[in-house]
Short mmCIF file of C-alpha atoms (C1' of nucleotides) in Angstrom, two decimals:
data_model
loop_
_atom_site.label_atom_id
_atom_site.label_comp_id
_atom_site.label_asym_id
_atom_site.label_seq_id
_atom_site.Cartn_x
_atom_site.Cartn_y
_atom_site.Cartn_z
CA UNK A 150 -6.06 24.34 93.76
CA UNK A 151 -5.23 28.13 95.51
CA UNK A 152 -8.52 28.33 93.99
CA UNK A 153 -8.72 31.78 94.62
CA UNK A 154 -12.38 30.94 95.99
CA UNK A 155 -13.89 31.59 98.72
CA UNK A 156 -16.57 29.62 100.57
CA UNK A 157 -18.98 30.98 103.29
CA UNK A 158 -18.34 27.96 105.68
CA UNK A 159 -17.20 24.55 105.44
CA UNK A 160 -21.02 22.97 105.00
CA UNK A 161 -21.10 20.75 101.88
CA UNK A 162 -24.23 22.23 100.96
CA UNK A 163 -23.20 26.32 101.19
CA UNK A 164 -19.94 25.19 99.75
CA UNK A 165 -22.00 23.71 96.81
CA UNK A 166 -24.31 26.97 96.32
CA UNK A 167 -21.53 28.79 96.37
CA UNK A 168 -20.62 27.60 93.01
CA UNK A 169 -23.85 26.44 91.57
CA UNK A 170 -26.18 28.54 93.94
CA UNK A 171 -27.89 30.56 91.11
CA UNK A 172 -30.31 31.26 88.29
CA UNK A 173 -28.30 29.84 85.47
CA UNK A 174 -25.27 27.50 86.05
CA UNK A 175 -27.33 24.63 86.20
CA UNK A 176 -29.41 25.53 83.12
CA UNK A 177 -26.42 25.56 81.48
CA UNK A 178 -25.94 22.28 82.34
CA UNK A 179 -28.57 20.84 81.65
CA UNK A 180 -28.23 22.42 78.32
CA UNK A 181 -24.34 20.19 78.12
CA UNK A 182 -26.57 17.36 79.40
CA UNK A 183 -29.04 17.80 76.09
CA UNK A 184 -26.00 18.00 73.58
CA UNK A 185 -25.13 21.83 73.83
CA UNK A 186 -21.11 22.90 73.09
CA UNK A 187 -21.07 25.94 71.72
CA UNK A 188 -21.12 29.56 72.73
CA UNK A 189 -24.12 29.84 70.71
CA UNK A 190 -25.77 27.04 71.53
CA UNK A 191 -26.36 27.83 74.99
CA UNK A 192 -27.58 31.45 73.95
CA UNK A 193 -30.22 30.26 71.75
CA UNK A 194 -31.65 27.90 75.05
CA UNK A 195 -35.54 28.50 75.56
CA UNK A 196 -34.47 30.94 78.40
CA UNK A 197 -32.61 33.38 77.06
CA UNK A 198 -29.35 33.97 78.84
CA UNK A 199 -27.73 37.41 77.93
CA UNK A 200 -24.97 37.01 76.09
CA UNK A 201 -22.80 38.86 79.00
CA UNK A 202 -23.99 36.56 81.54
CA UNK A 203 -23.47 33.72 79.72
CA UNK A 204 -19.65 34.44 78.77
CA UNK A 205 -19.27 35.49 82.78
CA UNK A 206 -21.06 31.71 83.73
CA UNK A 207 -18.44 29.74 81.16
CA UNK A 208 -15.95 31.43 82.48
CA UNK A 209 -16.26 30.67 86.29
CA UNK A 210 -16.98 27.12 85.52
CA UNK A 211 -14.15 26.72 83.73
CA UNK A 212 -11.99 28.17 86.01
CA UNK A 213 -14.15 25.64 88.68
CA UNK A 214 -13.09 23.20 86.84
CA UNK A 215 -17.16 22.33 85.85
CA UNK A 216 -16.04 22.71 82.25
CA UNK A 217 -13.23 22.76 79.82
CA UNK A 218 -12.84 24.21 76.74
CA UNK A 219 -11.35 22.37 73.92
CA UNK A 220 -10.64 24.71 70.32
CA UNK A 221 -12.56 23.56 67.67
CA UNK A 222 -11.31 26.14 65.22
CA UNK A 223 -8.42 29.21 64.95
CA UNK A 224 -8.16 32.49 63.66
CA UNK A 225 -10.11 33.49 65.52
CA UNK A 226 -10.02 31.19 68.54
CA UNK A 227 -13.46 29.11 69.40
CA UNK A 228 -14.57 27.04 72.13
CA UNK A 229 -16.62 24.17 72.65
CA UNK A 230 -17.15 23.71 76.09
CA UNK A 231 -17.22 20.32 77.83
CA UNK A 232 -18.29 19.16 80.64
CA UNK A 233 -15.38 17.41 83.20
CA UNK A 234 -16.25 14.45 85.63
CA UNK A 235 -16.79 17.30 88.72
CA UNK A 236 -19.35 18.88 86.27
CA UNK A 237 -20.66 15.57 84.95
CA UNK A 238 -21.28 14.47 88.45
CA UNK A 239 -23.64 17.81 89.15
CA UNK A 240 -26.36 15.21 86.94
CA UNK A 241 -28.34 14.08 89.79
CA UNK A 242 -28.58 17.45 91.44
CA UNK A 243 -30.34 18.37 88.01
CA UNK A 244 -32.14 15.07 88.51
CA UNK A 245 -33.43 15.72 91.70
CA UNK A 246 -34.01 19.27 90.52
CA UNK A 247 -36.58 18.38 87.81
CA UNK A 248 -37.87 15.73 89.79
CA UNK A 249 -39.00 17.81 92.50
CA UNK A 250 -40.68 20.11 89.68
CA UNK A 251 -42.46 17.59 88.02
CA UNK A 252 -44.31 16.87 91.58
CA UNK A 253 -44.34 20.02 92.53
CA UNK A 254 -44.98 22.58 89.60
CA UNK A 255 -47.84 22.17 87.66
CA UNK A 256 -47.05 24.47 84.33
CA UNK A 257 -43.67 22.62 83.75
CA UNK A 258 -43.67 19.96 80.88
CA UNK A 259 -41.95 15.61 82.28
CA UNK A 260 -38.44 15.72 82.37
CA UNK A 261 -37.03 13.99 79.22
CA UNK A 262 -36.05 9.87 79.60
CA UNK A 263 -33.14 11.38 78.15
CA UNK A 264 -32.32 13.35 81.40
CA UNK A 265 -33.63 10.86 84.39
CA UNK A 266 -31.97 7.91 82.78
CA UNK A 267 -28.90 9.63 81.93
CA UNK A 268 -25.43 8.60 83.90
CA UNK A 269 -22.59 11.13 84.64
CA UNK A 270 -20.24 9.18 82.63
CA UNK A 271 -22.66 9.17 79.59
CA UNK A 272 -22.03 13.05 79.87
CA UNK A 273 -18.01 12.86 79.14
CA UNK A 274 -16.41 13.27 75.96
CA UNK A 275 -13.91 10.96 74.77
CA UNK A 276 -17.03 8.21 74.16
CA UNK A 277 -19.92 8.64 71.80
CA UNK A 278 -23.14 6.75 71.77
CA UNK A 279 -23.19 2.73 72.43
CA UNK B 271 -52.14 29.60 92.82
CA UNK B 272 -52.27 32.96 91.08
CA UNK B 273 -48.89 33.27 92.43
CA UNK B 274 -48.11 35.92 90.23
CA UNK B 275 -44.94 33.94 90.42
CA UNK B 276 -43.31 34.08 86.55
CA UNK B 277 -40.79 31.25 85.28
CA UNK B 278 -38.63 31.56 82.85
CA UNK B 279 -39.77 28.37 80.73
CA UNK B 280 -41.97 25.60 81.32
CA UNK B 281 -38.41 23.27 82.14
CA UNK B 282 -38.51 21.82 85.44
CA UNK B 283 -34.85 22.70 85.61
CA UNK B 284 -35.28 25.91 84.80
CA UNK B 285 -38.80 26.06 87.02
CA UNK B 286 -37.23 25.05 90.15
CA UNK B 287 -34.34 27.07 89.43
CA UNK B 288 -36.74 29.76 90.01
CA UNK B 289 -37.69 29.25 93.01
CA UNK B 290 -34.44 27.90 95.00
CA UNK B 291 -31.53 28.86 92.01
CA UNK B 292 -29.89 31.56 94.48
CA UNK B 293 -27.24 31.32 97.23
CA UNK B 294 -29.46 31.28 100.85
CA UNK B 295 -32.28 29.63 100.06
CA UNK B 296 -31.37 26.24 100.59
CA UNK B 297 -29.02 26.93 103.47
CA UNK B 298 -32.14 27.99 105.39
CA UNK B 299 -33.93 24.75 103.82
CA UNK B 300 -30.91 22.65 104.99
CA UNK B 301 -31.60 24.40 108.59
CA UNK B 302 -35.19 23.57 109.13
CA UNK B 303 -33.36 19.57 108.04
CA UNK B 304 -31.43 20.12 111.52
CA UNK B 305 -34.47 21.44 113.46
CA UNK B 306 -33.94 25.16 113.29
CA UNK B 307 -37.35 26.89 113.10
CA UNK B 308 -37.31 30.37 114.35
CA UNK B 309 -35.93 33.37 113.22
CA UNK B 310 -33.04 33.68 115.28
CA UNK B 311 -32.38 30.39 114.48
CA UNK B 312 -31.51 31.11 110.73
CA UNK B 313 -29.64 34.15 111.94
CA UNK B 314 -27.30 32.02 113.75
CA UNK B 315 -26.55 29.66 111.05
CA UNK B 316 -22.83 29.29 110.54
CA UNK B 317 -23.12 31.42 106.91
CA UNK B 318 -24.56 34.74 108.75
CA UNK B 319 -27.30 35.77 106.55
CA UNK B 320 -27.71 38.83 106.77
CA UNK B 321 -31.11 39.79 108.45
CA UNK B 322 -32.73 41.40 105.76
CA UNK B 323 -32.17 38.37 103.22
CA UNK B 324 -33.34 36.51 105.40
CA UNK B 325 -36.94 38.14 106.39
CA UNK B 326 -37.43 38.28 102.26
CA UNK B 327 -36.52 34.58 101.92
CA UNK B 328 -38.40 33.51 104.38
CA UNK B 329 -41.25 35.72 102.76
CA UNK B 330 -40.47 33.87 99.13
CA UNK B 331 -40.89 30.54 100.67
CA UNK B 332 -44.26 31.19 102.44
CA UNK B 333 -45.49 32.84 99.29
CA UNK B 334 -44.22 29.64 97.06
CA UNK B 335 -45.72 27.23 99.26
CA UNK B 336 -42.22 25.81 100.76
CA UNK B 337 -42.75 26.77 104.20
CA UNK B 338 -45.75 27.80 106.27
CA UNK B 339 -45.60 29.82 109.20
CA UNK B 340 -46.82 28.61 112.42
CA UNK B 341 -47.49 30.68 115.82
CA UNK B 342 -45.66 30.16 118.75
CA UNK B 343 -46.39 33.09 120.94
CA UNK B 344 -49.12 36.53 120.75
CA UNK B 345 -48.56 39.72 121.63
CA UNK B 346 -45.74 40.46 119.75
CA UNK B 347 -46.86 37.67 117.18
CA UNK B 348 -43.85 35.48 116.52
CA UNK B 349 -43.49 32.17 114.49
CA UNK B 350 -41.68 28.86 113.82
CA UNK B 351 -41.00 28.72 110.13
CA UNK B 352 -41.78 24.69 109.34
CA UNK B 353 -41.27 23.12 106.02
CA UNK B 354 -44.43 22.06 104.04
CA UNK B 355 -44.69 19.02 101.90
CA UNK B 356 -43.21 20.63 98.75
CA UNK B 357 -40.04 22.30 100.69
CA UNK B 358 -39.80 18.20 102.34
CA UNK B 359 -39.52 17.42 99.22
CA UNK B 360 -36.35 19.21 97.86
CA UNK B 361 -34.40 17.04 100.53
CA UNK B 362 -33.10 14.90 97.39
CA UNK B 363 -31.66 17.96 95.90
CA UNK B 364 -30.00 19.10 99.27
CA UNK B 365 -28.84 15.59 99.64
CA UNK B 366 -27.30 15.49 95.94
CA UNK B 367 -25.84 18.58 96.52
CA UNK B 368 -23.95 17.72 99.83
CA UNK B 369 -22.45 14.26 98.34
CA UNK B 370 -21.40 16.47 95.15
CA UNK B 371 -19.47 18.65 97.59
CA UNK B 372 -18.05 15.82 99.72
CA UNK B 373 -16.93 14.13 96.22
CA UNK B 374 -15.21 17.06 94.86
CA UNK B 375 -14.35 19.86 97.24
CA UNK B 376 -11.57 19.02 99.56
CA UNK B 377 -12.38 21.55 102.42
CA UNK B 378 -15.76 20.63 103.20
CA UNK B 379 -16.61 18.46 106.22
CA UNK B 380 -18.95 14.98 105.37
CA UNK B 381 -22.00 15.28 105.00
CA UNK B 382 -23.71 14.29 108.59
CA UNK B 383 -25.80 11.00 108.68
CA UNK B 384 -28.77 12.62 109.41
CA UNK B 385 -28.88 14.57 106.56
CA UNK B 386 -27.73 11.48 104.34
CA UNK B 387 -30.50 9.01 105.72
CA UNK B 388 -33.39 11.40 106.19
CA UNK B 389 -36.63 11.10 104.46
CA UNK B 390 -38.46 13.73 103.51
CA UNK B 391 -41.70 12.76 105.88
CA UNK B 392 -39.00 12.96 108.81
CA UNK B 393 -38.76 16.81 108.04
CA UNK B 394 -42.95 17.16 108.76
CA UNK B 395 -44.16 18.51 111.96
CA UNK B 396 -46.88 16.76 113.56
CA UNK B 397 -44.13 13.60 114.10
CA UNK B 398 -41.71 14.72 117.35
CA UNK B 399 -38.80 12.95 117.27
CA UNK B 400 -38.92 9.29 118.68
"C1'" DT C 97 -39.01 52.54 138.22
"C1'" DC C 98 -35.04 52.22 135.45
"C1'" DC C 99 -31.80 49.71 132.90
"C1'" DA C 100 -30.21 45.96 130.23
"C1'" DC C 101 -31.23 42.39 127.16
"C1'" DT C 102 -33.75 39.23 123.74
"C1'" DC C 103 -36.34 38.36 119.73
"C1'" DG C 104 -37.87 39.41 115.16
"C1'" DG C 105 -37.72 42.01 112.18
"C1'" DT C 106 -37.24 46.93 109.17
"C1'" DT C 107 -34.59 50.74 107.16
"C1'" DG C 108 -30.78 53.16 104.87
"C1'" DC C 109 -27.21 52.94 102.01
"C1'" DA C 110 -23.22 51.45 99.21
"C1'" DA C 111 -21.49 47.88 96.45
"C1'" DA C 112 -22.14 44.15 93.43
"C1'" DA C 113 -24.81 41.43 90.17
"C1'" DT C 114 -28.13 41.32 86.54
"C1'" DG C 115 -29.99 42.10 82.06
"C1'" DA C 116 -31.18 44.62 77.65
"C1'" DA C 117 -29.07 46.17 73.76
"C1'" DA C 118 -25.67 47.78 70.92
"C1'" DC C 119 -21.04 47.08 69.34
"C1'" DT C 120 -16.73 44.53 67.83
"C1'" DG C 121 -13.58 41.57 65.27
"C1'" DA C 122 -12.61 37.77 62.45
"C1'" DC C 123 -13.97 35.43 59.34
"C1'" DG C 124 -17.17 33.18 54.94
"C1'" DG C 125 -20.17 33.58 50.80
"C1'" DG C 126 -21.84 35.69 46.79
"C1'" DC D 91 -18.31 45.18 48.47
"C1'" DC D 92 -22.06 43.87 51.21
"C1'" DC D 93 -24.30 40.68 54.12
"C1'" DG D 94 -24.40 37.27 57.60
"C1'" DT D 95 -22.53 34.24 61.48
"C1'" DC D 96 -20.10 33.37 65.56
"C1'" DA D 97 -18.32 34.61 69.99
"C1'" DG D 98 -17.90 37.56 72.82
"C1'" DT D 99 -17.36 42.63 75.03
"C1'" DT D 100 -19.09 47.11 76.36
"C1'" DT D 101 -22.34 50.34 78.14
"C1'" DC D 102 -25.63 51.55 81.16
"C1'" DA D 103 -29.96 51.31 83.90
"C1'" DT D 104 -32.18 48.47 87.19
"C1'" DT D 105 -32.12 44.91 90.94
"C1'" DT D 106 -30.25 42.39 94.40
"C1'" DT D 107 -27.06 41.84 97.96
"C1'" DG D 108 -25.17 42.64 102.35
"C1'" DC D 109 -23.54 45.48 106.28
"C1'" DA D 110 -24.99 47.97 110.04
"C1'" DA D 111 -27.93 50.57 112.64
"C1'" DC D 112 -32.47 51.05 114.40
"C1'" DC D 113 -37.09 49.81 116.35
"C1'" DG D 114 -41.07 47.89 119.06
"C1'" DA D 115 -42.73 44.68 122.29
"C1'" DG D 116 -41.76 42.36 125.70
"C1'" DT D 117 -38.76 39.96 129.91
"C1'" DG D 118 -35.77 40.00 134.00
"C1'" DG D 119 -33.55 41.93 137.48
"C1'" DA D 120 -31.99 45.50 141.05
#
DNA sequence: TCCACTCGGTTGCAAAATGAAACTGACGGG
DNA sequence: CCCGTCAGTTTCATTTTGCAACCGAGTGGA
């Protein structure tokens, strides 16, 4: 904690925009959610994140605590970057999200089994498939 | 239709994203949840949106079919701003959102009952309260 | 009549965020 | 040596944000 945050108010739901109120944090979840580690991976997402947005997004949710990076290789230094239990446990917001799209949006393609049937703690590393 | 409206992809993450991915539009969604309904209304909200914001979101969510506009006095024209169907309808994703924040942020204050057990055909005009 | 006040915005402006695109540094392969 | 990949960073123009002041149409006294 000393977070060095700050919220707008107390309200769970301003406090929760405040760190996943925007265009991509969530996409880039959803991308974890599909598989996605890598700096690169997430760039090369159907949407297109700039490359300087993207780095700026890792880095906030890191120091959120959303993510955390574990070194997959040295010399030089790369990430892959994980998603913890408090960003695992952002799943049914992306749930809900897609959910409300499918009923809602008529150009957007089902949301993937893969994504509605999906748990948070499916989402953690440590345990691979069943 | 013919919204003019682009989207980044055809994902329903991505889609909804969109239209709600920013920091004040579901503060004013979680609003109309508690019965607020005019302009002033929103202004007074514990976040203080700034006026401005709030005219264009409230223009955003007319144009994207979240919210329709309804007439409560002539001469000057003013309005109640009352959710439609498809802004009902992200209630799931304000409710996910709220028991994220009361799960993992420590300063934020539970998320009220009412929010928690609401439907989203409690959030349609036509039924007063009983 | 004059003054104060409310309500629902709009306007101006500075600061911050966004995004396109080029650039960098550390490799690896041939 | 040259090319390519990966993971960012830098530059810079364009948008978006947000503060604060202003405005028009009315209402309520005194």
């Amino acid at each position: 904690m000393t977070d060095s945050m700050t919220f707008r108010s107390d309200c769970p739901v301003a406090s929760a925009l405040d760190l996943v109120g925007d265009r991509w944090t969530l996409v880039i979840v959803r991308d974890m959610i599909f598989g996605a580690a890598t700096f690169g991976d997430f760039a090369r997402g159907a949407e297109r994140i700039p490359r300087n947005i993207l780095a700026n997004r890792l880095r906030r949710m890191t120091v959120a605590g959303l993510v955390r990076q574990e070194k997959y290789q040295a010399r030089p230094d790369r990430f892959r970057y994980l998603l913890t239990a408090k960003g695992a446990d952002l799943l049914p917001v992306v749930q809900a999200l897609s959910l409300w799209s499918a009923a809602h949006l008529g150009h957007v393609y089902p949301p993937p089994d893969a994504l509605l049937q999906a748990q948070p703690a499916d989402l953690m590393p440590g345990k691979p498939d069943a």
